Short mmCIF file of C-alpha atoms in Angstrom, two decimals:
data_model
loop_
_atom_site.label_atom_id
_atom_site.label_comp_id
_atom_site.label_asym_id
_atom_site.label_seq_id
_atom_site.Cartn_x
_atom_site.Cartn_y
_atom_site.Cartn_z
CA UNK A 224 -5.18 5.82 20.71
CA UNK A 225 -6.42 6.53 24.25
CA UNK A 226 -9.96 7.97 24.09
CA UNK A 227 -12.61 8.86 26.59
CA UNK A 228 -15.42 8.63 24.00
CA UNK A 229 -16.05 12.41 24.16
CA UNK A 230 -14.28 15.67 23.31
CA UNK A 231 -11.93 15.56 26.19
CA UNK A 232 -9.78 12.80 24.66
CA UNK A 233 -11.44 12.29 21.30
CA UNK A 234 -9.00 9.63 20.18
CA UNK A 235 -7.44 8.54 17.00
CA UNK A 236 -4.25 10.58 17.53
CA UNK A 237 -2.18 7.84 15.94
CA UNK A 238 -4.19 8.15 12.75
CA UNK A 239 -4.06 11.98 12.83
CA UNK A 240 -0.21 11.79 13.12
CA UNK A 241 -0.25 9.30 10.07
CA UNK A 242 -2.40 11.85 8.14
CA UNK A 243 -0.08 14.70 8.99
CA UNK A 244 3.02 12.46 7.98
CA UNK A 245 1.39 11.62 4.56
CA UNK A 246 0.73 15.31 3.94
CA UNK A 247 4.44 16.08 4.73
CA UNK A 248 5.49 13.32 2.29
CA UNK A 249 3.21 14.73 -0.41
CA UNK A 250 4.62 18.16 0.03
CA UNK A 251 8.32 17.27 0.42
CA UNK A 252 9.01 14.07 -1.48
CA UNK A 253 10.29 16.00 -4.48
CA UNK A 254 13.16 17.17 -2.37
CA UNK A 255 14.31 13.58 -2.12
CA UNK A 256 14.02 12.68 -5.66
CA UNK A 257 10.41 11.25 -5.31
CA UNK A 258 7.28 11.72 -7.23
CA UNK A 259 4.25 12.94 -5.28
CA UNK A 260 2.01 11.40 -7.81
CA UNK A 261 3.37 8.03 -7.27
CA UNK A 262 3.04 7.47 -3.48
CA UNK A 263 1.80 4.13 -2.36
CA UNK A 264 0.98 3.43 1.26
CA UNK A 265 1.68 0.11 2.59
CA UNK A 266 1.00 -1.65 5.89
CA UNK A 267 1.17 -5.00 7.57
CA UNK A 268 -1.25 -6.33 10.21
CA UNK A 269 -2.27 -3.27 12.32
CA UNK A 270 -0.39 -1.16 9.75
CA UNK A 271 -2.66 -2.58 7.10
CA UNK A 272 -5.58 -1.45 9.09
CA UNK A 273 -3.89 2.03 9.48
CA UNK A 274 -3.47 2.62 5.80
CA UNK A 275 -7.01 1.38 5.17
CA UNK A 276 -8.20 3.99 7.62
CA UNK A 277 -6.29 6.64 5.77
CA UNK A 278 -8.26 5.62 2.65
CA UNK A 279 -11.35 6.63 4.47
CA UNK A 280 -10.28 10.15 5.20
CA UNK A 281 -11.29 12.68 2.45
CA UNK A 282 -8.41 14.90 3.47
CA UNK A 283 -5.96 12.40 2.10
CA UNK A 284 -7.48 12.68 -1.34
CA UNK A 285 -4.55 13.14 -3.78
CA UNK A 286 -1.79 12.35 -1.31
CA UNK A 287 -1.36 8.66 -2.39
CA UNK A 288 -2.11 6.71 -5.63
CA UNK A 289 -2.24 3.25 -4.33
CA UNK A 290 -2.78 1.13 -1.14
CA UNK A 291 -1.31 -2.23 -0.08
CA UNK A 292 -2.84 -4.19 2.88
CA UNK A 293 -0.94 -7.21 3.87
CA UNK A 294 -2.54 -9.35 6.46
CA UNK A 295 -4.78 -6.80 7.92
CA UNK A 296 -7.75 -4.37 7.32
CA UNK A 297 -9.94 -1.86 9.08
CA UNK A 298 -12.88 -4.17 8.87
CA UNK A 299 -11.54 -6.58 11.31
CA UNK A 300 -13.35 -6.71 14.69
CA UNK A 301 -9.94 -6.06 16.36
CA UNK A 302 -9.29 -2.69 14.37
CA UNK A 303 -11.82 -0.72 16.35
CA UNK A 304 -12.07 0.17 20.06
CA UNK A 305 -15.65 -0.10 20.99
CA UNK A 306 -15.51 0.81 24.79
CA UNK A 307 -12.92 3.64 25.00
CA UNK A 308 -14.33 5.27 28.16
CA UNK A 309 -14.34 2.02 30.08
CA UNK A 310 -10.80 1.11 28.75
CA UNK A 311 -9.48 4.64 29.77
CA UNK A 312 -10.65 4.33 33.38
CA UNK A 313 -9.50 0.66 33.55
CA UNK A 314 -6.05 1.79 32.35
CA UNK A 315 -5.92 4.69 34.84
CA UNK A 316 -6.92 2.47 37.71
CA UNK A 317 -3.64 0.49 37.30
CA UNK A 318 -1.90 3.76 38.34
CA UNK A 319 -4.52 5.05 40.67
CA UNK A 320 -7.03 2.75 42.28
CA UNK A 321 -9.57 5.59 42.83
CA UNK A 322 -10.29 5.50 39.08
CA UNK A 323 -11.83 2.06 39.69
CA UNK A 324 -15.01 3.44 40.95
CA UNK A 325 -15.38 5.62 37.74
CA UNK A 326 -16.71 8.54 39.90
CA UNK A 327 -14.17 10.70 38.24
CA UNK A 328 -14.94 12.88 35.12
CA UNK A 329 -13.04 12.49 31.96
CA UNK A 330 -11.41 15.93 32.59
CA UNK A 331 -9.99 14.53 35.96
CA UNK A 332 -8.73 11.54 34.24
CA UNK A 333 -6.89 13.57 31.58
CA UNK A 334 -5.42 15.88 34.02
CA UNK A 335 -4.16 12.94 36.21
CA UNK A 336 -2.70 11.03 33.18
CA UNK A 337 -0.81 14.21 32.26
CA UNK A 338 0.80 14.26 35.59
CA UNK A 339 2.14 10.72 35.38
CA UNK A 340 5.74 10.25 34.27
CA UNK A 341 6.01 8.74 30.78
CA UNK A 342 7.91 5.65 31.98
CA UNK A 343 5.14 4.96 34.49
CA UNK A 344 2.61 5.27 31.66
CA UNK A 345 4.63 2.90 29.50
CA UNK A 346 4.83 0.20 32.28
CA UNK A 347 1.08 0.45 32.93
CA UNK A 348 0.39 0.11 29.26
CA UNK A 349 2.49 -2.93 29.02
CA UNK A 350 0.94 -4.42 32.09
CA UNK A 351 -2.58 -3.56 30.73
CA UNK A 352 -1.84 -5.33 27.45
CA UNK A 353 -0.52 -8.54 28.88
CA UNK A 354 -3.03 -8.78 31.76
CA UNK A 355 -6.10 -8.05 29.77
CA UNK A 356 -5.37 -9.28 26.23
CA UNK A 357 -2.40 -11.51 25.58
CA UNK A 358 -2.92 -13.86 28.38
CA UNK A 359 -6.50 -14.54 27.52
CA UNK A 360 -6.94 -14.11 23.77
CA UNK A 361 -10.13 -16.17 23.41
CA UNK A 362 -12.05 -14.23 26.14
CA UNK A 363 -10.74 -10.86 25.02
CA UNK A 364 -11.80 -11.53 21.33
CA UNK A 365 -15.35 -12.35 22.55
CA UNK A 366 -15.96 -9.75 25.17
CA UNK A 367 -14.33 -6.72 23.69
CA UNK A 368 -14.81 -7.38 19.99
CA UNK A 369 -12.01 -4.84 19.35
CA UNK A 370 -8.83 -3.42 20.52
CA UNK A 371 -8.31 -1.90 23.96
CA UNK A 372 -6.21 0.86 22.37
CA UNK A 373 -7.24 1.27 18.81
CA UNK A 374 -9.16 3.65 16.51
CA UNK A 375 -12.55 4.90 17.63
CA UNK A 376 -15.61 6.47 15.99
CA UNK A 377 -15.33 10.07 17.27
CA UNK A 378 -17.99 12.68 17.90
CA UNK A 379 -18.16 15.10 15.05
CA UNK A 380 -15.80 18.04 14.99
CA UNK A 381 -13.30 19.71 12.70
CA UNK A 382 -10.45 17.70 14.02
CA UNK A 383 -12.16 14.31 13.98
CA UNK A 384 -10.63 11.60 11.77
CA UNK A 385 -13.38 9.18 11.68
CA UNK A 386 -17.09 9.81 12.71
CA UNK A 387 -18.87 6.94 10.79
CA UNK A 388 -18.52 3.20 10.98
CA UNK A 389 -15.89 1.76 8.51
CA UNK A 390 -18.09 -0.92 7.06
CA UNK A 391 -20.83 1.51 6.07
CA UNK A 392 -18.23 3.91 4.64
CA UNK A 393 -16.60 1.21 2.42
CA UNK A 394 -19.90 -0.44 1.62
CA UNK A 395 -21.32 2.98 0.37
CA UNK A 396 -18.14 3.70 -1.56
CA UNK A 397 -17.17 6.64 0.78
CA UNK A 398 -13.41 6.50 0.48
CA UNK A 399 -10.38 7.51 -1.59
CA UNK A 400 -10.61 5.35 -4.62
CA UNK A 401 -7.11 4.14 -5.70
CA UNK A 402 -5.85 0.78 -6.79
CA UNK A 403 -5.83 -1.69 -3.87
CA UNK A 404 -3.52 -4.71 -3.38
CA UNK A 405 -4.68 -6.84 -0.43
CA UNK A 406 -3.85 -10.43 0.72
CA UNK A 407 -3.18 -12.91 3.62
CA UNK A 408 -1.12 -15.89 4.37
CA UNK A 409 -2.14 -19.28 5.51
CA UNK A 410 -2.50 -19.65 9.33
CA UNK A 411 -2.35 -15.87 10.12
CA UNK A 412 -2.84 -16.31 13.84
CA UNK A 413 -0.16 -18.76 14.32
CA UNK A 414 2.18 -16.28 16.09
CA UNK A 415 -0.39 -15.93 18.97
CA UNK A 416 -0.47 -19.73 19.57
CA UNK A 417 3.28 -20.64 19.70
CA UNK A 418 2.71 -22.00 23.11
CA UNK A 419 0.85 -25.31 22.66
CA UNK A 420 -0.43 -25.29 26.24
CA UNK A 421 -1.87 -21.84 26.09
CA UNK A 422 -3.46 -22.77 22.61
CA UNK A 423 -5.08 -25.82 24.10
CA UNK A 424 -6.49 -23.67 26.98
CA UNK A 425 -7.78 -21.13 24.65
CA UNK A 426 -9.51 -23.81 22.51
CA UNK A 427 -11.03 -25.29 25.63
CA UNK A 428 -12.35 -21.89 26.51
CA UNK A 429 -13.93 -21.71 23.10
CA UNK A 430 -15.52 -25.18 23.40
CA UNK A 431 -16.97 -24.12 26.86
CA UNK A 432 -18.32 -20.75 25.36
CA UNK A 433 -19.48 -21.36 21.86
CA UNK A 434 -21.25 -18.11 21.81
CA UNK A 435 -17.72 -16.47 21.57
CA UNK A 436 -17.28 -17.80 18.16
CA UNK A 437 -20.11 -15.76 16.77
CA UNK A 438 -19.04 -12.44 15.03
CA UNK A 439 -20.77 -9.43 16.71
CA UNK A 440 -21.91 -8.17 13.31
CA UNK A 441 -24.30 -11.13 13.00
CA UNK A 442 -26.35 -9.30 15.62
CA UNK A 443 -27.48 -12.45 17.27
CA UNK A 444 -28.60 -11.63 20.86
CA UNK A 445 -30.61 -14.73 21.95
CA UNK A 446 -28.33 -16.93 24.11
CA UNK A 447 -29.69 -20.17 22.77
CA UNK A 448 -29.26 -19.04 19.13
CA UNK A 449 -25.72 -17.72 19.96
CA UNK A 450 -24.82 -21.13 21.19
CA UNK A 451 -26.40 -23.07 18.36
CA UNK A 452 -24.66 -20.72 15.72
CA UNK A 453 -21.29 -21.12 17.58
CA UNK A 454 -21.56 -24.86 17.27
CA UNK A 455 -22.27 -24.69 13.61
CA UNK A 456 -19.24 -22.48 13.16
CA UNK A 457 -17.00 -24.76 15.19
CA UNK A 458 -18.14 -27.94 13.25
CA UNK A 459 -17.10 -26.33 10.02
CA UNK A 460 -13.59 -26.58 11.35
CA UNK A 461 -13.78 -29.85 13.40
CA UNK A 462 -16.25 -32.09 11.90
CA UNK A 463 -18.43 -31.84 14.94
CA UNK A 464 -15.65 -32.48 17.42
CA UNK A 465 -14.20 -30.09 20.08
CA UNK A 466 -11.63 -27.44 19.17
CA UNK A 467 -9.45 -28.87 22.08
CA UNK A 468 -9.00 -32.07 19.94
CA UNK A 469 -8.44 -30.08 16.70
CA UNK A 470 -5.94 -27.32 17.54
CA UNK A 471 -5.31 -26.79 13.80
CA UNK A 472 -9.07 -26.17 13.17
CA UNK A 473 -9.07 -23.66 16.03
CA UNK A 474 -6.10 -21.89 14.49
CA UNK A 475 -7.85 -21.78 11.11
CA UNK A 476 -10.98 -20.29 12.73
CA UNK A 477 -9.10 -17.46 14.46
CA UNK A 478 -7.25 -16.77 11.24
CA UNK A 479 -10.62 -16.67 9.18
CA UNK A 480 -12.49 -14.78 11.82
CA UNK A 481 -9.92 -12.06 12.73
CA UNK A 482 -8.26 -11.57 9.33
CA UNK A 483 -9.26 -13.52 6.30
CA UNK A 484 -13.06 -12.95 6.38
CA UNK A 485 -12.94 -9.15 6.87
CA UNK A 486 -10.07 -8.92 4.28
CA UNK A 487 -12.16 -10.73 1.72
CA UNK A 488 -15.05 -8.42 2.41
CA UNK A 489 -12.64 -5.41 2.07
CA UNK A 490 -11.55 -6.82 -1.33
CA UNK A 491 -15.11 -7.41 -2.40
CA UNK A 492 -16.20 -3.90 -1.76
CA UNK A 493 -13.33 -2.46 -3.57
CA UNK A 494 -13.65 -4.70 -6.55
CA UNK A 495 -16.48 -2.71 -7.74
CA UNK A 496 -14.01 -0.11 -8.99
CA UNK A 497 -11.42 -2.41 -10.32
CA UNK A 498 -10.40 -2.06 -13.78
#
């Protein structure tokens, strides 16, 4: 899912691979005793976002007859990479400090990464994830409002997988219309907060930066209004007290914000075609 935000590394290679695999299944499932007219695509978490993305691609029309999204959706803020060029250069800088200046072209970045041994790329990728995401989930969720390595909205081309925003596509019914099963569990984000000390630290960060609680799609830019809205959101989960004193409320907020809320919106849009 590396992307430079241009045609050099357009991005979405993972989704393009999935689309190719789906086509292969459609063309060959008969050889394994399957029925190409009864294929259901099913994913969990990021996999749920992946199958939802497949539903947005018109090339997949006829290749599946149902979709199951468990604990995930492409409408979640985490399911889209919003600053791909910045991310690509930040990643490359872990391997070569000269990329920190961003004076290189995207062509030079691609040429360099192709010269790096795969095992070095893998180590850098893991370091990038843990340094920039896992160790500071609260700040990451606010500042990036999306994945570091995830789907992107590409420039238009014949090879592009996605060139329009997911929300608008689903809202305007521009997707493959098949039956959808979608659902989530209680406390979806609990796996990220198995460490109580880190959970408390993240909740203290939220208390100190209430503006981080406001979803980016609310399009509030005024700092005072952001803080005011963030306080209103927190108070819904804590009865007006800090998250650091109500870790369970913070967990429910994270679950609602990252998964439950976008999944309910996804279901709402699809319900227009339910029978």
